Coordinates of C-alpha atoms and ligand atoms in Angstrom, one line a residue:
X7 CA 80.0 113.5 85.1
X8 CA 78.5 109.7 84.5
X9 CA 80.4 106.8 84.6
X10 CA 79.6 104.1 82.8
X11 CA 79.0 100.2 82.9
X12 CA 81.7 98.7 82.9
X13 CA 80.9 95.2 82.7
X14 CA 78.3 94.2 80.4
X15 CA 76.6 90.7 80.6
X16 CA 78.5 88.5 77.6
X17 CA 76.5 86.1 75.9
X18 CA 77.8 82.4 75.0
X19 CA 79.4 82.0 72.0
X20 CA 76.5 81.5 69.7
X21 CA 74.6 84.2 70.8
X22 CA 71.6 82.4 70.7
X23 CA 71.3 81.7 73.9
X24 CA 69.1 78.7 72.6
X25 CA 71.7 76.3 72.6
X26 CA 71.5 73.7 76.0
X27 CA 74.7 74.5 78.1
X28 CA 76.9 71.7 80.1
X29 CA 75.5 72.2 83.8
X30 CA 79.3 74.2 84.8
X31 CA 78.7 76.7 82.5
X32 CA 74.9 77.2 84.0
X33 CA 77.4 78.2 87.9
X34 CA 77.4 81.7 88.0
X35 CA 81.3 82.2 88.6
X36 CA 81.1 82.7 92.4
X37 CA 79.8 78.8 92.2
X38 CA 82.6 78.2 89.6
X39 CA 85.3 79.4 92.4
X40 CA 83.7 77.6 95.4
X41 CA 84.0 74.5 93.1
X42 CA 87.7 75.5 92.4
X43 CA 88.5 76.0 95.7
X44 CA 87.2 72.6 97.1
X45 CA 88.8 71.0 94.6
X46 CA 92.1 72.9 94.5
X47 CA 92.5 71.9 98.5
X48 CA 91.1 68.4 97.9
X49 CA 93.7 67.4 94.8
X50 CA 96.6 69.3 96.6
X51 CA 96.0 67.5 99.9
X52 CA 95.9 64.5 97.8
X53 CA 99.3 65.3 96.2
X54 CA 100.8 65.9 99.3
X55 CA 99.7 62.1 101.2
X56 CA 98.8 59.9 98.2
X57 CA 101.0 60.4 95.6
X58 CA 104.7 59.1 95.8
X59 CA 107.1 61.9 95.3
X60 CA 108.6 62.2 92.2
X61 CA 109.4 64.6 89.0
X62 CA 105.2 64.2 87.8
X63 CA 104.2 65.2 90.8
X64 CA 106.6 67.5 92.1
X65 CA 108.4 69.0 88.9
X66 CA 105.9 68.2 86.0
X67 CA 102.6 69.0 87.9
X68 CA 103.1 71.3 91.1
X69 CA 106.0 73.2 90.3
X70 CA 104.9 73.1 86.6
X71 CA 101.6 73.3 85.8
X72 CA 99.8 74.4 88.9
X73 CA 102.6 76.6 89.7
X74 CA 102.5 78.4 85.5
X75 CA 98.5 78.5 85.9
X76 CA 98.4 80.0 89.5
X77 CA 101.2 82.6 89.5
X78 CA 99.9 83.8 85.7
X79 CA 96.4 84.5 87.0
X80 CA 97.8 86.5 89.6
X81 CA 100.0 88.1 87.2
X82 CA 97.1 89.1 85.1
X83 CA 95.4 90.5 88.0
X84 CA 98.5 92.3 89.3
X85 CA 98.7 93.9 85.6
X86 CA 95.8 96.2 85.5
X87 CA 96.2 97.3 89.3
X88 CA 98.6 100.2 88.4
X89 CA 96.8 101.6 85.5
X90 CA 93.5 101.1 86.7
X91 CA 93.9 102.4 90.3
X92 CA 95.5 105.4 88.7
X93 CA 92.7 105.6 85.8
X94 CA 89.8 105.3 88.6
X95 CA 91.8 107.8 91.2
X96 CA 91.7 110.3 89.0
X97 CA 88.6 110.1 87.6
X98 CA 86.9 109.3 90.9
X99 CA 88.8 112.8 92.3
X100 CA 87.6 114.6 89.0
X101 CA 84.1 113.8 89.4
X102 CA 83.6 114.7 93.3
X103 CA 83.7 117.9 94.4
X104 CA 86.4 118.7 96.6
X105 CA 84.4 119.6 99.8
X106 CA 82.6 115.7 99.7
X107 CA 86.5 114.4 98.7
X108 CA 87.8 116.3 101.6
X109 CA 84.5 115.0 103.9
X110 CA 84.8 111.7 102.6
X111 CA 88.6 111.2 102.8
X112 CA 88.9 112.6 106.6
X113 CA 86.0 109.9 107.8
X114 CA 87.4 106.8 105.5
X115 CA 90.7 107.2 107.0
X116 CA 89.6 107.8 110.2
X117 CA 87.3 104.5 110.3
X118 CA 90.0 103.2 108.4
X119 CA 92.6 103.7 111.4
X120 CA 90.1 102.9 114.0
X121 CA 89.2 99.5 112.4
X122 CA 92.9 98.2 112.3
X123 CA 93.6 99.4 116.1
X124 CA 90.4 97.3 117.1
X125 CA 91.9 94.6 115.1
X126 CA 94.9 94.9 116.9
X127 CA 93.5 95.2 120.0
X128 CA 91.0 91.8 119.4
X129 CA 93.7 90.0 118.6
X130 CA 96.4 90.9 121.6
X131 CA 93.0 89.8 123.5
X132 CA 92.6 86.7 122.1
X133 CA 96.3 86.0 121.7
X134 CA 96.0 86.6 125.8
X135 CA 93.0 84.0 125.9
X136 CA 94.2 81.1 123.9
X137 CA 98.4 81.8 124.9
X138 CA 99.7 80.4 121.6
X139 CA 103.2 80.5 123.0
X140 CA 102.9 78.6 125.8
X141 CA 104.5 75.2 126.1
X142 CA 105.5 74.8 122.6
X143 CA 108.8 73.1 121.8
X144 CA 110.5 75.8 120.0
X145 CA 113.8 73.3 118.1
X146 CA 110.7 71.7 116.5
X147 CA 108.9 74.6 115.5
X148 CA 112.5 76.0 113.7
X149 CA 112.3 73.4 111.6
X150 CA 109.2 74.2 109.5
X151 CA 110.4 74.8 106.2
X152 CA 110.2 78.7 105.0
X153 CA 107.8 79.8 102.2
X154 CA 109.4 80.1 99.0
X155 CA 107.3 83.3 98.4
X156 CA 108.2 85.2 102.1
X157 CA 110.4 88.6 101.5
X158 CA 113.7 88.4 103.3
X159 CA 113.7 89.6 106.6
X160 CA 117.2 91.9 106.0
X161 CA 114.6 93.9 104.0
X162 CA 112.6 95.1 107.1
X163 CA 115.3 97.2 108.4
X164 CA 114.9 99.5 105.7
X165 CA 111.0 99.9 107.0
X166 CA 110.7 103.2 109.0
X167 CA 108.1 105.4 110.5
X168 CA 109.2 108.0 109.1
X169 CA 110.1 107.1 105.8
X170 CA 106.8 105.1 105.4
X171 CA 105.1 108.8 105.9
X172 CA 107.7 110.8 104.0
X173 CA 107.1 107.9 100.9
X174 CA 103.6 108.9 100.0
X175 CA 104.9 112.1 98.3
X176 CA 106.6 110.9 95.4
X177 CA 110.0 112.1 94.2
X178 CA 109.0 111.1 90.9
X179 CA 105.9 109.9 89.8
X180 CA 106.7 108.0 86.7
X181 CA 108.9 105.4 88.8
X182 CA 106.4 105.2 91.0
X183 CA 103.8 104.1 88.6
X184 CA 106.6 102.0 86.9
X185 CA 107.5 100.5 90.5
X186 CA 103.9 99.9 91.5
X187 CA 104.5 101.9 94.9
X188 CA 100.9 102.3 95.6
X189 CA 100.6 105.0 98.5
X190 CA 102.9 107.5 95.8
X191 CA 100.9 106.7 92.8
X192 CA 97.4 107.1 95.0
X193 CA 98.7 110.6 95.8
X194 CA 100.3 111.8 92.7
X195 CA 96.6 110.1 90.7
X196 CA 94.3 112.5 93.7
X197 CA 96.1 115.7 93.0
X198 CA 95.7 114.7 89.0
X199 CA 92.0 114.7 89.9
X200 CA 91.4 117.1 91.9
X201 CA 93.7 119.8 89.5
X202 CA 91.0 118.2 86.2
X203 CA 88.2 119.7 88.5
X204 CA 89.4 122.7 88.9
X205 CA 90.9 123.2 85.6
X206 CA 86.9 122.2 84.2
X207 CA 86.7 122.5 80.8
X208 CA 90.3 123.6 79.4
X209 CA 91.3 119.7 80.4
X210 CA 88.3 118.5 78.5
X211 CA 90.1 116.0 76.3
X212 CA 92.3 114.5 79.0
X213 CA 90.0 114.3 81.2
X214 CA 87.9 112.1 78.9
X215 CA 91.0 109.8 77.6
X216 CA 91.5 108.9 81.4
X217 CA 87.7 108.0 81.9
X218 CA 88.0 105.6 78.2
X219 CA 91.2 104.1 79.3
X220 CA 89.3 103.2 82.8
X221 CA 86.4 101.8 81.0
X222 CA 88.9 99.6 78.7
X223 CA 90.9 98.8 81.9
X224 CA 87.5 97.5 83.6
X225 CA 86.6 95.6 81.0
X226 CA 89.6 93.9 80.6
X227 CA 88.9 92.9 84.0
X228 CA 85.8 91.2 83.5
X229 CA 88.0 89.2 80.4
X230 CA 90.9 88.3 82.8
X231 CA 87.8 86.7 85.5
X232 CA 86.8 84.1 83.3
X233 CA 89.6 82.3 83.8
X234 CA 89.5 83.1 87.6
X235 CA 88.6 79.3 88.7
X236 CA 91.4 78.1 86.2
X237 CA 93.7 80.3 88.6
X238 CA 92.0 79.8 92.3
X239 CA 92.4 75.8 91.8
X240 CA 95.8 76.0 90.7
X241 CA 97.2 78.0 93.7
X242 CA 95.5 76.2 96.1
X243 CA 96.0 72.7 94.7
X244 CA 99.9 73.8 94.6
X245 CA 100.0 75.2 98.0
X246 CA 98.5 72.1 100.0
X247 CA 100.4 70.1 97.4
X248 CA 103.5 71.7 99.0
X249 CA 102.7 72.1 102.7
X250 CA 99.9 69.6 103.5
X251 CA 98.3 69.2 106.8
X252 CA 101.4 68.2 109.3
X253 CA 103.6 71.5 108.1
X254 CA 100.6 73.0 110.0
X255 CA 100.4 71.0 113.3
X256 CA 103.1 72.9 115.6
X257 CA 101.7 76.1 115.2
X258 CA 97.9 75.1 115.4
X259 CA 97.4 77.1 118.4
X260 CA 98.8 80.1 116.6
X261 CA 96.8 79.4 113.6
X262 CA 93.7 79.0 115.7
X263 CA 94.3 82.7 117.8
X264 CA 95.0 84.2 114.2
X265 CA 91.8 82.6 112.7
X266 CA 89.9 83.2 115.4
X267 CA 90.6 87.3 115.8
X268 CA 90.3 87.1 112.1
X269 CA 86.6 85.4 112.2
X270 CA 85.6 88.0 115.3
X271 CA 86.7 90.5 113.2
X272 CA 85.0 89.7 110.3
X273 CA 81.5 88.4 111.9
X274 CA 81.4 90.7 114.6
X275 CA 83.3 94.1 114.4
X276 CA 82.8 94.5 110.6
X277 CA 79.2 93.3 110.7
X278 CA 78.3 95.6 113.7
X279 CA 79.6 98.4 112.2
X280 CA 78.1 97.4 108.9
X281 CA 74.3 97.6 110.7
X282 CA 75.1 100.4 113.2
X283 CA 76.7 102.8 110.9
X284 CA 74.9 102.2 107.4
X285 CA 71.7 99.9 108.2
X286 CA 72.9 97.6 105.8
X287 CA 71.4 93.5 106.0
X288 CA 75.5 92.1 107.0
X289 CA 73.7 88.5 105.5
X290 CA 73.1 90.1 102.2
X291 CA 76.4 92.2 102.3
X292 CA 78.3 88.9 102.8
X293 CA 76.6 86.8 100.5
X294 CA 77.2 89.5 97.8
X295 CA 80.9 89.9 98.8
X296 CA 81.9 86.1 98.9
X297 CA 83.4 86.2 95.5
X298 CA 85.7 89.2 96.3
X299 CA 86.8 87.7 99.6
X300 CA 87.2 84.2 97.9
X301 CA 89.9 86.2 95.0
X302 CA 91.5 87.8 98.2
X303 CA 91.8 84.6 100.0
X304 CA 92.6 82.5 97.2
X305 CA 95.6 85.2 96.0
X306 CA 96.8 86.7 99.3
X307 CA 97.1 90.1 97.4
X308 CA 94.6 92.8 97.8
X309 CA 95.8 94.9 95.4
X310 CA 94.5 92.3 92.7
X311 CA 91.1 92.3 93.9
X312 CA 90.6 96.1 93.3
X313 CA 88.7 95.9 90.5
X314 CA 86.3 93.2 91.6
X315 CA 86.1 94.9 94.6
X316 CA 84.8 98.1 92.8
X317 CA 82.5 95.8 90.5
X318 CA 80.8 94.0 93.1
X319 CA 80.5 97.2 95.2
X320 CA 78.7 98.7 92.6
X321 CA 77.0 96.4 90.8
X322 CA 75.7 94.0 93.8
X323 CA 75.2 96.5 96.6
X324 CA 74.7 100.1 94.7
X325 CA 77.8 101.6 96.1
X326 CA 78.8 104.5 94.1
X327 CA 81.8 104.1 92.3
X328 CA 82.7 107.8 92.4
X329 CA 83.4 107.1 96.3
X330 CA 84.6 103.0 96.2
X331 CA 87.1 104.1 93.0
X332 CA 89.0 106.1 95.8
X333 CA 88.4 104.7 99.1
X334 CA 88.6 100.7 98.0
X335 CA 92.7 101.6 96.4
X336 CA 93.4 103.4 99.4
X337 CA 92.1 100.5 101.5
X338 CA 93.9 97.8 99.2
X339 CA 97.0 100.1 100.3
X340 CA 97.0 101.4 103.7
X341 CA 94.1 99.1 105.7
X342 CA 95.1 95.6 106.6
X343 CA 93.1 94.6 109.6
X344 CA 94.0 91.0 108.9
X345 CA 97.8 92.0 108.8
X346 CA 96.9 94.0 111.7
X347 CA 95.6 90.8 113.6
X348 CA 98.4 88.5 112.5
X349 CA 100.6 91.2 114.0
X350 CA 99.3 91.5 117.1
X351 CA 98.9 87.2 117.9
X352 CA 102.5 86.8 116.4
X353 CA 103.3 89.6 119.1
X354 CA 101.9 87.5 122.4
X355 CA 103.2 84.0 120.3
X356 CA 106.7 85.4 120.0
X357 CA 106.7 86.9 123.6
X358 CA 105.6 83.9 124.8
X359 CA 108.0 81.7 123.3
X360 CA 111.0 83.8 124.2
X361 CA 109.7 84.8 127.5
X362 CA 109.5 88.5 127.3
X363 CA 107.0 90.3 129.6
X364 CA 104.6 92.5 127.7
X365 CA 103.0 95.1 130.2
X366 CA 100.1 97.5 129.1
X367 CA 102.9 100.6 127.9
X368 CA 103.9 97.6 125.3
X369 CA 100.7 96.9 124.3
X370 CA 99.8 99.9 123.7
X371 CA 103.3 100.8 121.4
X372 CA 102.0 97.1 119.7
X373 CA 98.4 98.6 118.9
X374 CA 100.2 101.9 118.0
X375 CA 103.5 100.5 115.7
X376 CA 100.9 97.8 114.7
X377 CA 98.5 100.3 112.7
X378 CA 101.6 102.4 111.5
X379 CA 102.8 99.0 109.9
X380 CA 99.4 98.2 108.3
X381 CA 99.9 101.5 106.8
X382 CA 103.0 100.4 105.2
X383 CA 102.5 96.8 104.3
X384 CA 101.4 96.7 100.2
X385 CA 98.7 94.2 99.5
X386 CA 101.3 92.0 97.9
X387 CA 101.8 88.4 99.9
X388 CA 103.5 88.0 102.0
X389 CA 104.5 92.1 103.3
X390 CA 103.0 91.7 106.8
X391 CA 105.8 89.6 107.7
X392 CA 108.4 92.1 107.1
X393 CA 106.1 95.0 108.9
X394 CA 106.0 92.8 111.5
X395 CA 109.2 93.7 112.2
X396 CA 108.6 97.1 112.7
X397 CA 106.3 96.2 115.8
X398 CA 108.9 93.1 117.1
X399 CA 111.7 96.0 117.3
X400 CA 109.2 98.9 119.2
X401 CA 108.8 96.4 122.0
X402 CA 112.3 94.1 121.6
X403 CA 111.3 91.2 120.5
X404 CA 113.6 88.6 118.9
X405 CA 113.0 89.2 115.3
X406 CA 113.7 85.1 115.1
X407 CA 110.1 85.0 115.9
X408 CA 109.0 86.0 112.8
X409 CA 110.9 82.9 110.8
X410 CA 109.4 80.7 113.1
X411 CA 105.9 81.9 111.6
X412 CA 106.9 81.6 108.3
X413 CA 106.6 78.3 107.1
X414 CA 102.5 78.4 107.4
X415 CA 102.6 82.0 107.0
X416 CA 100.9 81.8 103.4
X417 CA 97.6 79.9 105.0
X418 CA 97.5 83.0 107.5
X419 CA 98.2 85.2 104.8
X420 CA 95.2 84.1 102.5
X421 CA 92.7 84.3 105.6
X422 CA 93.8 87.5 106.4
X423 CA 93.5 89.1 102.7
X424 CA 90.0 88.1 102.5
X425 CA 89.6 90.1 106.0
X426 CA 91.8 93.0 104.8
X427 CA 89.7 93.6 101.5
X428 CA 86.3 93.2 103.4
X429 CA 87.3 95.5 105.7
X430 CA 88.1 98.3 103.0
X431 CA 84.5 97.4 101.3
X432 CA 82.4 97.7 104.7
X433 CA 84.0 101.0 105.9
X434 CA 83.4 102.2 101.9
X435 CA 79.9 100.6 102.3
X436 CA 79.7 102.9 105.5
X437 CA 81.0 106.3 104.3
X438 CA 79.0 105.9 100.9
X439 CA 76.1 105.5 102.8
X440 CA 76.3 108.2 105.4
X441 CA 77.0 110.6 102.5
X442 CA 73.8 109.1 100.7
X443 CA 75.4 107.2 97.6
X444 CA 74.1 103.5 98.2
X445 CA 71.2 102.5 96.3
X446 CA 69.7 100.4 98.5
X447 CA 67.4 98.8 96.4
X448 CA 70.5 97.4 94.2
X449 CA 71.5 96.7 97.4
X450 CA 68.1 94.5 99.1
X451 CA 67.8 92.9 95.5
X452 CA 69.3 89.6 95.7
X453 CA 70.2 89.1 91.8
X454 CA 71.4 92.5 91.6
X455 CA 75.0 92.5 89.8
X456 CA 74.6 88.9 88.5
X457 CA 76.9 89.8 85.5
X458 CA 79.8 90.8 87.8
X459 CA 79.4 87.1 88.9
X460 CA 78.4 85.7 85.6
X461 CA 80.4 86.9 83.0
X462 CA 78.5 84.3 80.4
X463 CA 75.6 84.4 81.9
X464 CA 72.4 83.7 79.3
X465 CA 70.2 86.8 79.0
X466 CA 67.6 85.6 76.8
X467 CA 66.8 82.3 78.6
Ligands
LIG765 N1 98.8 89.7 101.6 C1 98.3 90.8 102.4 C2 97.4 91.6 101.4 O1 97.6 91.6 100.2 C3 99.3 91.6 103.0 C4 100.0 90.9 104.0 O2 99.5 90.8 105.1 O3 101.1 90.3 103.8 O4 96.5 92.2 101.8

């Protein structure tokens, strides 16, 4: 079966395409979020130090403006995750066969597991190295204010092992499309699929309906991006608005063990794999991906950068979307390296702090809890802190460790989205590839995909 284009190149307004255009609207919309970014940390850092406290500042513009503009971009994006991830499941399902589904499901969960225990395991190591814990005045640290946007910790006692497996069989499908319960809905949407496949041509109709209602989802997406930098400065101006730089100071040795493990997992383990496993440039991959990771980073939620994710997969590096349109959900859903990472320095931090000895058998019940948890945590911001739990109770931590990450727990949590998402798109690169459905030369060909990144772009120049 063919799937289509989804995004097609706009033209501006006049169609012309004659007309000279202001020197923004020339920035392909990668440029246009770098800018956004920049500026969003610049003016919120500003905020935070220049301006005087007041109800402009604080009630009219941060909690106002930025705060409306920010949180309804996410919201956008956060609307067309449940119908499209269900819309591209199926269809993805219903157009493999299920000997390559059943080849490439085993290996993307398998890399999929494997990646997040080596991002454990990198980051008890460099929690070990750099001993974030150590000689830090705890009564100061308890007084960093809490994130607004943190879940309560009471919630994490609900979190089980057991449960969390049990959970991906839905009772009832409808609430769990209506409750956005991801690992449920990515179940119930496969055996949709796969049952259109075998049922052929007596589900004809249906089957088409859910391929037109992915294309309108898709191209809704490419509608909702062009207000992307709108959305990217907004959250970020609010956010360093609110915490500035000094929030951060107490924990900077925490932040730096977490940023590193995050950067070594990123530049090394991902890239490695990336060359060793599917021969493909890790320069080019990440130049192509920096829009996808910058989305991730800039809304800590991998769940909205599914789409994008899909795009840019195909469009930029000639992944076929029959394979990313079930592996990148899944990955938005059950592979959080970054979490993963987080989890495991917050693991030596906490120890430290409270002076409990981790020997190796904890370790390895970290690495092991720590990957179960990843499993569980929904690309939403903030979850990782209440998995965490899961991993503080297997080895007996205090679970007052986790509110003492809080505070400057949504600066971690943007870093380690963009690491979460890019590790879902370099083990789909990698299983695409090994079952020979990249196109490398969309993939070698540096403009490829230029209207995933410029929605407006001009084609007749
Ligand atoms: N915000 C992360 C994500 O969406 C999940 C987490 O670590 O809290 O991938």
């Amino acid at each position: 079966m063919e799937f289509r284009n989804h995004l097609q190149p706009t033209e501006g307004p006049d169609g012309s395409g004659g007309r000279p255009r202001l020197p923004l609207s020339r920035l392909s919309l990668t440029g246009r979020i770098l800018i956004a970014l920049v500026l969003g940390l610049l003016v919120g850092v500003a905020f935070h130090y220049l301006v005087p406290a007041g109800p402009v500042r604080d009630d009219v513009l941060v909690g106002g403006v930025f705060y409306l503009v920010g949180q309804g971009f996410i919201r956008l994006m956060q609307m067309l995750v449940v119908p499209l991830v269900f819309c591209s499941i199926v269809c993805g399902a219903a157009a493999i066969d299920t000997k390559t589904l059943g080849s490439v499901g085993l290996k993307t969960l398998l890399l999929y597991l494997l990646t997040t225990a080596a991002a454990i395991s990198l980051a008890l190591g460099v929690g070990n190295l750099i001993n974030p814990g150590e000689g830090v005045d705890m009564s100061s640290l308890a007084a960093v204010p809490g994130d607004g946007d943190a879940a309560p910790l009471d919630e994490a006692a609900a979190t089980n092992t057991m449960d969390t497996l049990l959970n991906i069989i839905p009772k009832n499908p409808v609430a769990a499309l209506a409750n956005g319960d991801m690992l449920p809905l990515i179940f119930f949407a496969l055996f949709v699929g796969i049952v259109l496949a075998r049922l052929g041509r007596r589900v004809e109709t249906v089957h088409s309906f859910f391929v037109q209602f992915n294309d309108i989802m898709m191209e809704m997406t490419s509608l909702v991006m062009k207000v992307a930098p709108l959305g990217v400065f907004c959250l970020l101006a609010r956010t360093f608005a609110n915490v500035g730089f000094e929030a951060f100071l107490p924990m900077v040795k925490y932040m730096g063990a977490v940023l590193a493990a995050l950067a070594l997992q990123l530049g090394v383990t991902y890239m490695a794999l990336l060359w060793v496993f599917a021969r493909m440039g890790p320069l080019m991959f990440l130049r192509k991906f920096f829009s996808v990771a910058a989305f991730g980073f800039s809304t800590a939620t991998s769940n909205a950068t599914i789409p994008l994710n899909i795009e840019t997969l195909e469009k930029k590096m000639g992944v076929d979307r029959r394979i990313s349109s079930f592996t990148i959900p899944l990955g938005a859903t059950i592979n959080m390296d970054g979490t993963a990472i987080m989890q495991g320095v917050a693991v030596v931090f906490t120890a430290q702090l409270f002076g409990v000895p981790l020997g190796p058998a904890e370790y390895a019940t970290v690495i092991a809890t720590a990957t179960l948890a990843s499993i569980g945590t929904a690309g939403v911001p903030s979850v990782g802190l209440i998995t965490l739990s899961m991993v503080f109770n297997a080895v007996g931590l205090p679970l007052e460790g986790i509110a003492l990450i809080m505070g400057i727990d949504r600066i971690l949590d943007m870093c380690r989205t963009a690491v979460n998402i890019t590790g879902d798109a370099v083990v789909t690169s990698i299983v695409a590839k090994q079952a020979g459905r990249v196109d490398m030369a969309v993939f070698r060909d540096p403009d490829a995909g230029r209207e995933v990144d410029d929605v407006r772009v001009a084609v007749r120049q």
